[in-house]
Amino acid sequence: MALTSLDVVTEADLERELEWVRRKAADARAGLFGPTSVTWRVDREAVVFLGAGRALLLQLAHPWVAAAIAQHSRSLADPIGRFHRTFAYVLTMVFGTLGQALAAARALHRRHALISGVLPECAGRFPAGSPYRANDVAALRWVHATLLDSALIAYQLLRPPLSDEEREQYYVESRVLAALFGIPQSAVPQSWAGFADYVAEMVGSDILAVSGPARRIAAELFSGAGTGWRTPRWYRALTARQMPLPLRQDFGLSYGPSDHRTAERGLAVLRCIQSFMPAALRYVGPYHEADARMAARTRPGFVTKALNRFWIGQTSMPFADREADGWT
């Protein structure tokens, strides 16, 4: 099921998927998932950030993604800005109103529509000069998979594991997020088992190959370049621990006994901190904003605004339309 040929999501394709999403949404104010969803329960946790490094490396392992970032992104010059932009889109899709989620999907598609090029070097099965487009179905599907898989792995590092039924529901809900990327439902595995098979197939295939640009980007970002601080050793070790072995080796990530002890010590400290951390700090800002919206508290409080600034670089989720989305 690993797609490799260019099959670009057009604006019409996206609108067709968004219409499917709109029909599934029962409450415009709650958005696409709502308070009872497994998606809100998992994605509200700040610990999901522990999987961000893994998700990024898995994305960079796709030569199209690595080339697009190297040639079109300001990630190396402004890594914090990229962090904010990425989380602003994804967390608005998850915790925003229906209108906000759809607007975020359209904005992301427009941004991706500007990104295309050719591979600068041979990588895996792709020869130098192979074309790529950011709105390609195969690339989008892989990016979506890395976000979903990494979030769940990170969540279960510190939170109780999901039951089989909850995990299946989490995956079913994630298909809505895939539609916001414009990925047709026919291109998405139908079950968690199918999804796990897809990820394993991709990791074992020559579609993923750590190119020169991928290594350079990863080295720069994990050095803390552009942020003013160096990535903690425990975070690098924890990221290496979560990576599939072949890709861990291809990125040159060490994970020996010393690294394992470092990762375990980091997790032990985080478990201790989380045991007494209040919900106000344990959850990401956009979740607090959504919780306030559902309780008809129309103005985010100081803590929510501060957390939003940390997670998405602004005091509230973008694309708000209070009247159209049912705010009071």
Short mmCIF file of N, CA and C in Angstrom, two decimals, residues 125-302:
data_model
loop_
_atom_site.label_atom_id
_atom_site.label_comp_id
_atom_site.label_asym_id
_atom_site.label_seq_id
_atom_site.Cartn_x
_atom_site.Cartn_y
_atom_site.Cartn_z
N ARG A 125 14.88 4.64 -3.70
CA ARG A 125 14.47 4.28 -5.05
C ARG A 125 14.34 5.48 -5.99
N PHE A 126 14.55 6.68 -5.45
CA PHE A 126 14.32 7.89 -6.24
C PHE A 126 15.63 8.44 -6.81
N PRO A 127 15.77 8.51 -8.13
CA PRO A 127 16.99 9.07 -8.72
C PRO A 127 17.06 10.58 -8.57
N ALA A 128 18.25 11.11 -8.68
CA ALA A 128 18.41 12.57 -8.68
C ALA A 128 17.57 13.17 -9.80
N GLY A 129 16.94 14.30 -9.50
CA GLY A 129 16.09 14.94 -10.49
C GLY A 129 14.64 14.51 -10.44
N SER A 130 14.32 13.54 -9.56
CA SER A 130 12.92 13.12 -9.42
C SER A 130 12.08 14.29 -8.91
N PRO A 131 10.89 14.50 -9.48
CA PRO A 131 10.05 15.62 -9.02
C PRO A 131 9.34 15.30 -7.71
N TYR A 132 9.03 16.31 -6.95
CA TYR A 132 8.21 16.16 -5.76
C TYR A 132 7.27 17.35 -5.65
N ARG A 133 6.17 17.14 -4.95
CA ARG A 133 5.23 18.20 -4.61
C ARG A 133 4.75 17.98 -3.19
N ALA A 134 4.64 19.04 -2.42
CA ALA A 134 4.25 18.90 -1.01
C ALA A 134 2.84 18.37 -0.86
N ASN A 135 1.97 18.63 -1.85
CA ASN A 135 0.59 18.15 -1.77
C ASN A 135 0.41 16.78 -2.41
N ASP A 136 1.49 16.03 -2.56
CA ASP A 136 1.38 14.67 -3.08
C ASP A 136 0.74 13.75 -2.04
N VAL A 137 -0.15 12.90 -2.50
CA VAL A 137 -0.89 12.02 -1.59
C VAL A 137 0.05 11.14 -0.78
N ALA A 138 1.04 10.53 -1.44
CA ALA A 138 1.93 9.60 -0.74
C ALA A 138 2.72 10.32 0.35
N ALA A 139 3.21 11.51 0.05
CA ALA A 139 3.98 12.27 1.05
C ALA A 139 3.08 12.71 2.20
N LEU A 140 1.88 13.20 1.88
CA LEU A 140 0.95 13.63 2.93
C LEU A 140 0.55 12.47 3.82
N ARG A 141 0.34 11.32 3.20
CA ARG A 141 -0.07 10.16 3.99
C ARG A 141 1.03 9.76 4.96
N TRP A 142 2.29 9.85 4.52
CA TRP A 142 3.38 9.51 5.42
C TRP A 142 3.50 10.52 6.54
N VAL A 143 3.38 11.80 6.24
CA VAL A 143 3.44 12.83 7.28
C VAL A 143 2.33 12.61 8.30
N HIS A 144 1.11 12.35 7.82
CA HIS A 144 -0.01 12.08 8.73
C HIS A 144 0.31 10.88 9.61
N ALA A 145 0.86 9.83 9.02
CA ALA A 145 1.17 8.62 9.78
C ALA A 145 2.21 8.89 10.86
N THR A 146 3.22 9.69 10.55
CA THR A 146 4.25 9.97 11.55
C THR A 146 3.68 10.75 12.73
N LEU A 147 2.77 11.67 12.46
CA LEU A 147 2.16 12.45 13.54
C LEU A 147 1.33 11.56 14.44
N LEU A 148 0.51 10.71 13.85
CA LEU A 148 -0.37 9.83 14.61
C LEU A 148 0.43 8.82 15.43
N ASP A 149 1.33 8.12 14.77
CA ASP A 149 2.09 7.06 15.42
C ASP A 149 2.98 7.61 16.53
N SER A 150 3.64 8.73 16.26
CA SER A 150 4.56 9.31 17.25
C SER A 150 3.81 9.88 18.45
N ALA A 151 2.65 10.49 18.21
CA ALA A 151 1.86 11.03 19.32
C ALA A 151 1.43 9.93 20.27
N LEU A 152 0.99 8.80 19.72
CA LEU A 152 0.51 7.72 20.58
C LEU A 152 1.67 7.07 21.34
N ILE A 153 2.80 6.88 20.69
CA ILE A 153 3.96 6.32 21.37
C ILE A 153 4.39 7.23 22.52
N ALA A 154 4.44 8.53 22.26
CA ALA A 154 4.86 9.48 23.30
C ALA A 154 3.85 9.52 24.44
N TYR A 155 2.58 9.53 24.12
CA TYR A 155 1.52 9.55 25.14
C TYR A 155 1.69 8.38 26.10
N GLN A 156 1.96 7.21 25.55
CA GLN A 156 2.01 6.00 26.37
C GLN A 156 3.34 5.85 27.11
N LEU A 157 4.27 6.78 26.90
CA LEU A 157 5.47 6.78 27.73
C LEU A 157 5.17 7.18 29.16
N LEU A 158 4.18 8.08 29.34
CA LEU A 158 3.89 8.62 30.66
C LEU A 158 2.44 8.43 31.09
N ARG A 159 1.56 8.12 30.17
CA ARG A 159 0.15 7.96 30.49
C ARG A 159 -0.24 6.49 30.34
N PRO A 160 -1.34 6.06 30.97
CA PRO A 160 -1.76 4.66 30.84
C PRO A 160 -2.01 4.29 29.38
N PRO A 161 -1.57 3.12 28.95
CA PRO A 161 -1.76 2.72 27.55
C PRO A 161 -3.25 2.66 27.19
N LEU A 162 -3.56 2.95 25.95
CA LEU A 162 -4.93 2.81 25.48
C LEU A 162 -5.28 1.33 25.38
N SER A 163 -6.54 1.02 25.63
CA SER A 163 -7.02 -0.34 25.38
C SER A 163 -7.07 -0.57 23.87
N ASP A 164 -7.24 -1.82 23.46
CA ASP A 164 -7.34 -2.12 22.03
C ASP A 164 -8.49 -1.35 21.40
N GLU A 165 -9.62 -1.27 22.12
CA GLU A 165 -10.79 -0.55 21.59
C GLU A 165 -10.51 0.95 21.48
N GLU A 166 -9.86 1.51 22.49
CA GLU A 166 -9.53 2.94 22.46
C GLU A 166 -8.53 3.25 21.35
N ARG A 167 -7.58 2.38 21.17
CA ARG A 167 -6.59 2.59 20.10
C ARG A 167 -7.25 2.54 18.73
N GLU A 168 -8.17 1.61 18.57
CA GLU A 168 -8.90 1.53 17.29
C GLU A 168 -9.72 2.79 17.07
N GLN A 169 -10.36 3.28 18.14
CA GLN A 169 -11.16 4.50 18.01
C GLN A 169 -10.27 5.70 17.70
N TYR A 170 -9.11 5.75 18.33
CA TYR A 170 -8.16 6.83 18.04
C TYR A 170 -7.78 6.82 16.56
N TYR A 171 -7.57 5.64 16.03
CA TYR A 171 -7.22 5.56 14.61
C TYR A 171 -8.40 5.96 13.73
N VAL A 172 -9.59 5.47 14.05
CA VAL A 172 -10.77 5.85 13.26
C VAL A 172 -10.92 7.37 13.24
N GLU A 173 -10.74 8.00 14.39
CA GLU A 173 -10.83 9.47 14.45
C GLU A 173 -9.74 10.13 13.62
N SER A 174 -8.58 9.50 13.56
CA SER A 174 -7.46 10.10 12.82
C SER A 174 -7.72 10.16 11.33
N ARG A 175 -8.64 9.35 10.85
CA ARG A 175 -8.97 9.39 9.42
C ARG A 175 -9.61 10.72 9.05
N VAL A 176 -10.28 11.35 10.02
CA VAL A 176 -10.83 12.69 9.78
C VAL A 176 -9.68 13.68 9.59
N LEU A 177 -8.65 13.56 10.42
CA LEU A 177 -7.49 14.44 10.27
C LEU A 177 -6.82 14.23 8.92
N ALA A 178 -6.76 12.98 8.47
CA ALA A 178 -6.19 12.70 7.15
C ALA A 178 -6.97 13.43 6.06
N ALA A 179 -8.29 13.46 6.19
CA ALA A 179 -9.12 14.15 5.21
C ALA A 179 -8.82 15.64 5.18
N LEU A 180 -8.48 16.22 6.33
CA LEU A 180 -8.12 17.63 6.37
C LEU A 180 -6.83 17.91 5.60
N PHE A 181 -6.00 16.91 5.44
CA PHE A 181 -4.81 17.04 4.60
C PHE A 181 -5.15 16.86 3.13
N GLY A 182 -6.39 16.46 2.85
CA GLY A 182 -6.80 16.19 1.48
C GLY A 182 -6.56 14.76 1.05
N ILE A 183 -6.13 13.91 1.97
CA ILE A 183 -5.85 12.51 1.64
C ILE A 183 -7.18 11.78 1.43
N PRO A 184 -7.41 11.17 0.27
CA PRO A 184 -8.68 10.47 0.05
C PRO A 184 -8.81 9.27 0.98
N GLN A 185 -10.02 8.98 1.40
CA GLN A 185 -10.24 7.87 2.31
C GLN A 185 -9.81 6.54 1.70
N SER A 186 -9.85 6.44 0.38
CA SER A 186 -9.42 5.21 -0.28
C SER A 186 -7.91 4.97 -0.14
N ALA A 187 -7.16 6.02 0.20
CA ALA A 187 -5.70 5.89 0.36
C ALA A 187 -5.29 5.68 1.80
N VAL A 188 -6.26 5.61 2.71
CA VAL A 188 -5.97 5.49 4.14
C VAL A 188 -6.33 4.09 4.61
N PRO A 189 -5.46 3.41 5.36
CA PRO A 189 -5.81 2.09 5.91
C PRO A 189 -7.12 2.14 6.68
N GLN A 190 -7.86 1.06 6.64
CA GLN A 190 -9.19 1.04 7.22
C GLN A 190 -9.21 0.75 8.71
N SER A 191 -8.12 0.24 9.26
CA SER A 191 -8.08 -0.15 10.67
C SER A 191 -6.70 0.12 11.25
N TRP A 192 -6.61 0.03 12.58
CA TRP A 192 -5.31 0.20 13.22
C TRP A 192 -4.33 -0.86 12.74
N ALA A 193 -4.80 -2.10 12.58
CA ALA A 193 -3.90 -3.16 12.11
C ALA A 193 -3.36 -2.83 10.72
N GLY A 194 -4.24 -2.33 9.85
CA GLY A 194 -3.79 -1.93 8.52
C GLY A 194 -2.81 -0.78 8.58
N PHE A 195 -3.06 0.16 9.49
CA PHE A 195 -2.16 1.29 9.66
C PHE A 195 -0.79 0.82 10.14
N ALA A 196 -0.77 -0.07 11.13
CA ALA A 196 0.50 -0.59 11.64
C ALA A 196 1.27 -1.32 10.55
N ASP A 197 0.55 -2.07 9.70
CA ASP A 197 1.20 -2.75 8.58
C ASP A 197 1.80 -1.73 7.60
N TYR A 198 1.07 -0.65 7.36
CA TYR A 198 1.56 0.39 6.44
C TYR A 198 2.85 1.01 6.97
N VAL A 199 2.87 1.36 8.26
CA VAL A 199 4.07 1.97 8.84
C VAL A 199 5.25 1.00 8.76
N ALA A 200 5.01 -0.27 9.09
CA ALA A 200 6.08 -1.27 9.04
C ALA A 200 6.59 -1.45 7.61
N GLU A 201 5.65 -1.45 6.65
CA GLU A 201 6.04 -1.58 5.25
C GLU A 201 6.90 -0.41 4.80
N MET A 202 6.51 0.80 5.20
CA MET A 202 7.28 1.98 4.82
C MET A 202 8.68 1.93 5.43
N VAL A 203 8.77 1.59 6.72
CA VAL A 203 10.07 1.56 7.39
C VAL A 203 11.00 0.54 6.75
N GLY A 204 10.43 -0.56 6.27
CA GLY A 204 11.24 -1.61 5.67
C GLY A 204 11.48 -1.45 4.18
N SER A 205 10.97 -0.39 3.59
CA SER A 205 11.07 -0.21 2.14
C SER A 205 12.19 0.75 1.77
N ASP A 206 12.47 0.82 0.45
CA ASP A 206 13.45 1.80 -0.02
C ASP A 206 12.79 3.12 -0.41
N ILE A 207 11.52 3.28 -0.05
CA ILE A 207 10.88 4.60 -0.20
C ILE A 207 11.51 5.57 0.80
N LEU A 208 11.75 5.08 2.01
CA LEU A 208 12.43 5.89 3.02
C LEU A 208 13.93 5.69 2.89
N ALA A 209 14.64 6.78 2.82
CA ALA A 209 16.10 6.73 2.73
C ALA A 209 16.63 8.05 3.28
N VAL A 210 17.55 7.96 4.21
CA VAL A 210 18.07 9.17 4.85
C VAL A 210 19.09 9.81 3.92
N SER A 211 18.69 10.89 3.28
CA SER A 211 19.53 11.58 2.32
C SER A 211 20.49 12.54 3.01
N GLY A 212 21.40 13.11 2.23
CA GLY A 212 22.30 14.12 2.77
C GLY A 212 21.56 15.31 3.36
N PRO A 213 20.58 15.88 2.62
CA PRO A 213 19.80 16.98 3.21
C PRO A 213 19.11 16.59 4.51
N ALA A 214 18.58 15.36 4.58
CA ALA A 214 17.89 14.92 5.80
C ALA A 214 18.85 14.90 6.98
N ARG A 215 20.05 14.37 6.77
CA ARG A 215 21.03 14.32 7.86
C ARG A 215 21.43 15.72 8.31
N ARG A 216 21.63 16.61 7.36
CA ARG A 216 22.05 17.97 7.71
C ARG A 216 20.96 18.69 8.49
N ILE A 217 19.72 18.56 8.05
CA ILE A 217 18.61 19.22 8.75
C ILE A 217 18.47 18.67 10.16
N ALA A 218 18.52 17.33 10.27
CA ALA A 218 18.38 16.71 11.59
C ALA A 218 19.50 17.15 12.52
N ALA A 219 20.73 17.17 12.02
CA ALA A 219 21.86 17.56 12.86
C ALA A 219 21.72 19.00 13.33
N GLU A 220 21.29 19.88 12.44
CA GLU A 220 21.12 21.29 12.81
C GLU A 220 20.03 21.45 13.86
N LEU A 221 18.89 20.82 13.62
CA LEU A 221 17.76 21.00 14.54
C LEU A 221 18.04 20.39 15.91
N PHE A 222 18.69 19.23 15.94
CA PHE A 222 18.95 18.59 17.23
C PHE A 222 20.15 19.21 17.94
N SER A 223 20.89 20.06 17.25
CA SER A 223 21.96 20.79 17.93
C SER A 223 21.41 22.01 18.65
N GLY A 224 20.14 22.35 18.34
CA GLY A 224 19.54 23.54 18.93
C GLY A 224 19.86 24.80 18.17
N ALA A 225 20.41 24.67 16.97
CA ALA A 225 20.79 25.85 16.17
C ALA A 225 19.57 26.74 15.95
N GLY A 226 19.77 28.04 16.16
CA GLY A 226 18.70 29.00 15.93
C GLY A 226 17.77 29.20 17.11
N THR A 227 17.96 28.42 18.19
CA THR A 227 17.07 28.54 19.35
C THR A 227 17.75 29.19 20.54
N GLY A 228 19.08 29.19 20.56
CA GLY A 228 19.81 29.74 21.70
C GLY A 228 20.04 28.74 22.81
N TRP A 229 19.59 27.50 22.62
CA TRP A 229 19.85 26.48 23.64
C TRP A 229 20.03 25.13 22.97
N ARG A 230 20.82 24.29 23.58
CA ARG A 230 21.13 22.98 23.02
C ARG A 230 20.07 21.96 23.44
N THR A 231 19.68 21.12 22.51
CA THR A 231 18.70 20.08 22.82
C THR A 231 19.24 19.19 23.94
N PRO A 232 18.47 18.99 25.01
CA PRO A 232 18.96 18.18 26.14
C PRO A 232 19.35 16.77 25.71
N ARG A 233 20.37 16.25 26.35
CA ARG A 233 20.84 14.91 26.00
C ARG A 233 19.75 13.87 26.22
N TRP A 234 18.97 14.04 27.28
CA TRP A 234 17.93 13.05 27.55
C TRP A 234 16.88 13.04 26.44
N TYR A 235 16.60 14.22 25.82
CA TYR A 235 15.60 14.26 24.75
C TYR A 235 16.15 13.59 23.49
N ARG A 236 17.43 13.81 23.20
CA ARG A 236 18.04 13.14 22.06
C ARG A 236 18.05 11.63 22.27
N ALA A 237 18.36 11.19 23.49
CA ALA A 237 18.38 9.76 23.78
C ALA A 237 16.98 9.17 23.69
N LEU A 238 15.99 9.90 24.19
CA LEU A 238 14.61 9.41 24.15
C LEU A 238 14.11 9.33 22.71
N THR A 239 14.49 10.30 21.89
CA THR A 239 14.11 10.26 20.48
C THR A 239 14.74 9.05 19.80
N ALA A 240 16.01 8.80 20.07
CA ALA A 240 16.69 7.64 19.48
C ALA A 240 16.01 6.35 19.92
N ARG A 241 15.60 6.29 21.17
CA ARG A 241 14.93 5.09 21.69
C ARG A 241 13.64 4.80 20.94
N GLN A 242 12.91 5.84 20.55
CA GLN A 242 11.62 5.66 19.90
C GLN A 242 11.72 5.37 18.40
N MET A 243 12.90 5.57 17.82
CA MET A 243 13.06 5.41 16.37
C MET A 243 13.16 3.94 15.97
N PRO A 244 12.59 3.56 14.81
CA PRO A 244 12.85 2.23 14.26
C PRO A 244 14.35 2.05 14.06
N LEU A 245 14.86 0.87 14.38
CA LEU A 245 16.31 0.64 14.38
C LEU A 245 17.00 1.01 13.07
N PRO A 246 16.48 0.60 11.90
CA PRO A 246 17.21 0.94 10.67
C PRO A 246 17.36 2.44 10.47
N LEU A 247 16.32 3.20 10.75
CA LEU A 247 16.39 4.65 10.55
C LEU A 247 17.22 5.31 11.65
N ARG A 248 17.17 4.76 12.85
CA ARG A 248 18.05 5.28 13.91
C ARG A 248 19.50 5.20 13.46
N GLN A 249 19.86 4.06 12.90
CA GLN A 249 21.24 3.88 12.45
C GLN A 249 21.56 4.79 11.27
N ASP A 250 20.62 4.93 10.33
CA ASP A 250 20.86 5.76 9.15
C ASP A 250 21.04 7.23 9.52
N PHE A 251 20.36 7.68 10.58
CA PHE A 251 20.54 9.06 11.03
C PHE A 251 21.78 9.22 11.92
N GLY A 252 22.44 8.11 12.23
CA GLY A 252 23.63 8.17 13.06
C GLY A 252 23.35 8.45 14.52
N LEU A 253 22.16 8.02 14.99
CA LEU A 253 21.80 8.24 16.39
C LEU A 253 22.34 7.11 17.25
N SER A 254 23.06 7.44 18.27
CA SER A 254 23.57 6.40 19.18
C SER A 254 22.49 6.05 20.20
N TYR A 255 22.44 4.76 20.54
CA TYR A 255 21.55 4.36 21.64
C TYR A 255 22.15 3.13 22.33
N GLY A 256 23.27 3.38 22.99
CA GLY A 256 23.92 2.34 23.76
C GLY A 256 23.43 2.34 25.20
N PRO A 257 24.07 1.56 26.07
CA PRO A 257 23.66 1.48 27.48
C PRO A 257 23.61 2.85 28.16
N SER A 258 24.60 3.70 27.88
CA SER A 258 24.61 5.03 28.50
C SER A 258 23.42 5.86 28.04
N ASP A 259 23.11 5.78 26.75
CA ASP A 259 21.96 6.53 26.23
C ASP A 259 20.66 6.00 26.82
N HIS A 260 20.58 4.68 26.99
CA HIS A 260 19.38 4.09 27.58
C HIS A 260 19.18 4.59 29.00
N ARG A 261 20.25 4.63 29.78
CA ARG A 261 20.15 5.12 31.15
C ARG A 261 19.73 6.59 31.17
N THR A 262 20.28 7.36 30.24
CA THR A 262 19.91 8.78 30.17
C THR A 262 18.43 8.95 29.86
N ALA A 263 17.92 8.17 28.91
CA ALA A 263 16.50 8.24 28.57
C ALA A 263 15.63 7.83 29.74
N GLU A 264 16.03 6.76 30.45
CA GLU A 264 15.25 6.28 31.58
C GLU A 264 15.24 7.31 32.72
N ARG A 265 16.37 7.95 32.96
CA ARG A 265 16.41 8.98 34.00
C ARG A 265 15.50 10.15 33.62
N GLY A 266 15.53 10.54 32.37
CA GLY A 266 14.66 11.61 31.92
C GLY A 266 13.20 11.28 32.11
N LEU A 267 12.81 10.05 31.75
CA LEU A 267 11.42 9.63 31.93
C LEU A 267 11.05 9.58 33.41
N ALA A 268 11.96 9.13 34.25
CA ALA A 268 11.68 9.06 35.69
C ALA A 268 11.41 10.45 36.26
N VAL A 269 12.20 11.42 35.84
CA VAL A 269 11.99 12.80 36.30
C VAL A 269 10.65 13.32 35.80
N LEU A 270 10.34 13.05 34.53
CA LEU A 270 9.08 13.53 33.96
C LEU A 270 7.88 12.89 34.65
N ARG A 271 7.98 11.60 34.98
CA ARG A 271 6.87 10.94 35.69
C ARG A 271 6.67 11.58 37.06
N CYS A 272 7.75 11.89 37.74
CA CYS A 272 7.65 12.53 39.05
C CYS A 272 7.00 13.90 38.92
N ILE A 273 7.44 14.69 37.95
CA ILE A 273 6.88 16.03 37.75
C ILE A 273 5.40 15.94 37.41
N GLN A 274 5.06 15.00 36.51
CA GLN A 274 3.67 14.93 36.07
C GLN A 274 2.72 14.47 37.18
N SER A 275 3.25 13.74 38.16
CA SER A 275 2.40 13.23 39.23
C SER A 275 1.78 14.34 40.07
N PHE A 276 2.42 15.51 40.11
CA PHE A 276 1.83 16.61 40.87
C PHE A 276 1.57 17.85 40.01
N MET A 277 1.76 17.73 38.71
CA MET A 277 1.54 18.88 37.83
C MET A 277 0.04 19.13 37.65
N PRO A 278 -0.43 20.36 37.84
CA PRO A 278 -1.86 20.65 37.65
C PRO A 278 -2.24 20.56 36.18
N ALA A 279 -3.53 20.29 35.95
CA ALA A 279 -4.02 20.16 34.57
C ALA A 279 -3.76 21.41 33.76
N ALA A 280 -3.76 22.56 34.43
CA ALA A 280 -3.54 23.83 33.73
C ALA A 280 -2.21 23.82 33.00
N LEU A 281 -1.21 23.09 33.51
CA LEU A 281 0.09 23.04 32.88
C LEU A 281 0.31 21.74 32.12
N ARG A 282 -0.44 20.70 32.48
CA ARG A 282 -0.24 19.39 31.84
C ARG A 282 -0.78 19.37 30.43
N TYR A 283 -1.80 20.18 30.17
CA TYR A 283 -2.46 20.17 28.87
C TYR A 283 -2.02 21.35 28.01
N VAL A 284 -2.06 21.17 26.70
CA VAL A 284 -1.65 22.24 25.78
C VAL A 284 -2.69 23.36 25.77
N GLY A 285 -2.24 24.57 25.44
CA GLY A 285 -3.11 25.73 25.45
C GLY A 285 -4.36 25.60 24.59
N PRO A 286 -4.26 25.11 23.34
CA PRO A 286 -5.47 25.00 22.51
C PRO A 286 -6.54 24.11 23.13
N TYR A 287 -6.14 23.08 23.91
CA TYR A 287 -7.16 22.29 24.60
C TYR A 287 -7.89 23.14 25.62
N HIS A 288 -7.17 23.94 26.41
CA HIS A 288 -7.82 24.81 27.39
C HIS A 288 -8.75 25.80 26.69
N GLU A 289 -8.32 26.30 25.55
CA GLU A 289 -9.18 27.23 24.80
C GLU A 289 -10.46 26.52 24.34
N ALA A 290 -10.32 25.29 23.87
CA ALA A 290 -11.49 24.52 23.44
C ALA A 290 -12.40 24.20 24.62
N ASP A 291 -11.80 23.86 25.76
CA ASP A 291 -12.58 23.56 26.95
C ASP A 291 -13.38 24.78 27.39
N ALA A 292 -12.76 25.96 27.33
CA ALA A 292 -13.46 27.20 27.67
C ALA A 292 -14.59 27.48 26.68
N ARG A 293 -14.33 27.20 25.42
CA ARG A 293 -15.36 27.41 24.40
C ARG A 293 -16.57 26.52 24.66
N MET A 294 -16.34 25.27 25.00
CA MET A 294 -17.44 24.35 25.25
C MET A 294 -18.23 24.74 26.49
N ALA A 295 -17.58 25.43 27.43
CA ALA A 295 -18.26 25.91 28.64
C ALA A 295 -18.81 27.31 28.47
N ALA A 296 -18.75 27.82 27.23
CA ALA A 296 -19.27 29.16 26.89
C ALA A 296 -18.50 30.27 27.59
N ARG A 297 -17.23 29.99 27.96
CA ARG A 297 -16.36 31.05 28.46
C ARG A 297 -15.60 31.59 27.25
N THR A 298 -16.02 32.74 26.77
CA THR A 298 -15.58 33.18 25.45
C THR A 298 -14.17 33.74 25.42
N ARG A 299 -13.61 34.12 26.54
CA ARG A 299 -12.28 34.72 26.53
C ARG A 299 -11.28 33.81 27.25
N PRO A 300 -10.25 33.34 26.54
CA PRO A 300 -9.23 32.52 27.21
C PRO A 300 -8.58 33.30 28.35
N GLY A 301 -8.29 32.59 29.44
CA GLY A 301 -7.65 33.23 30.58
C GLY A 301 -6.16 33.43 30.36
N PHE A 302 -5.52 34.01 31.37
CA PHE A 302 -4.10 34.34 31.27
C PHE A 302 -3.26 33.09 31.03
#
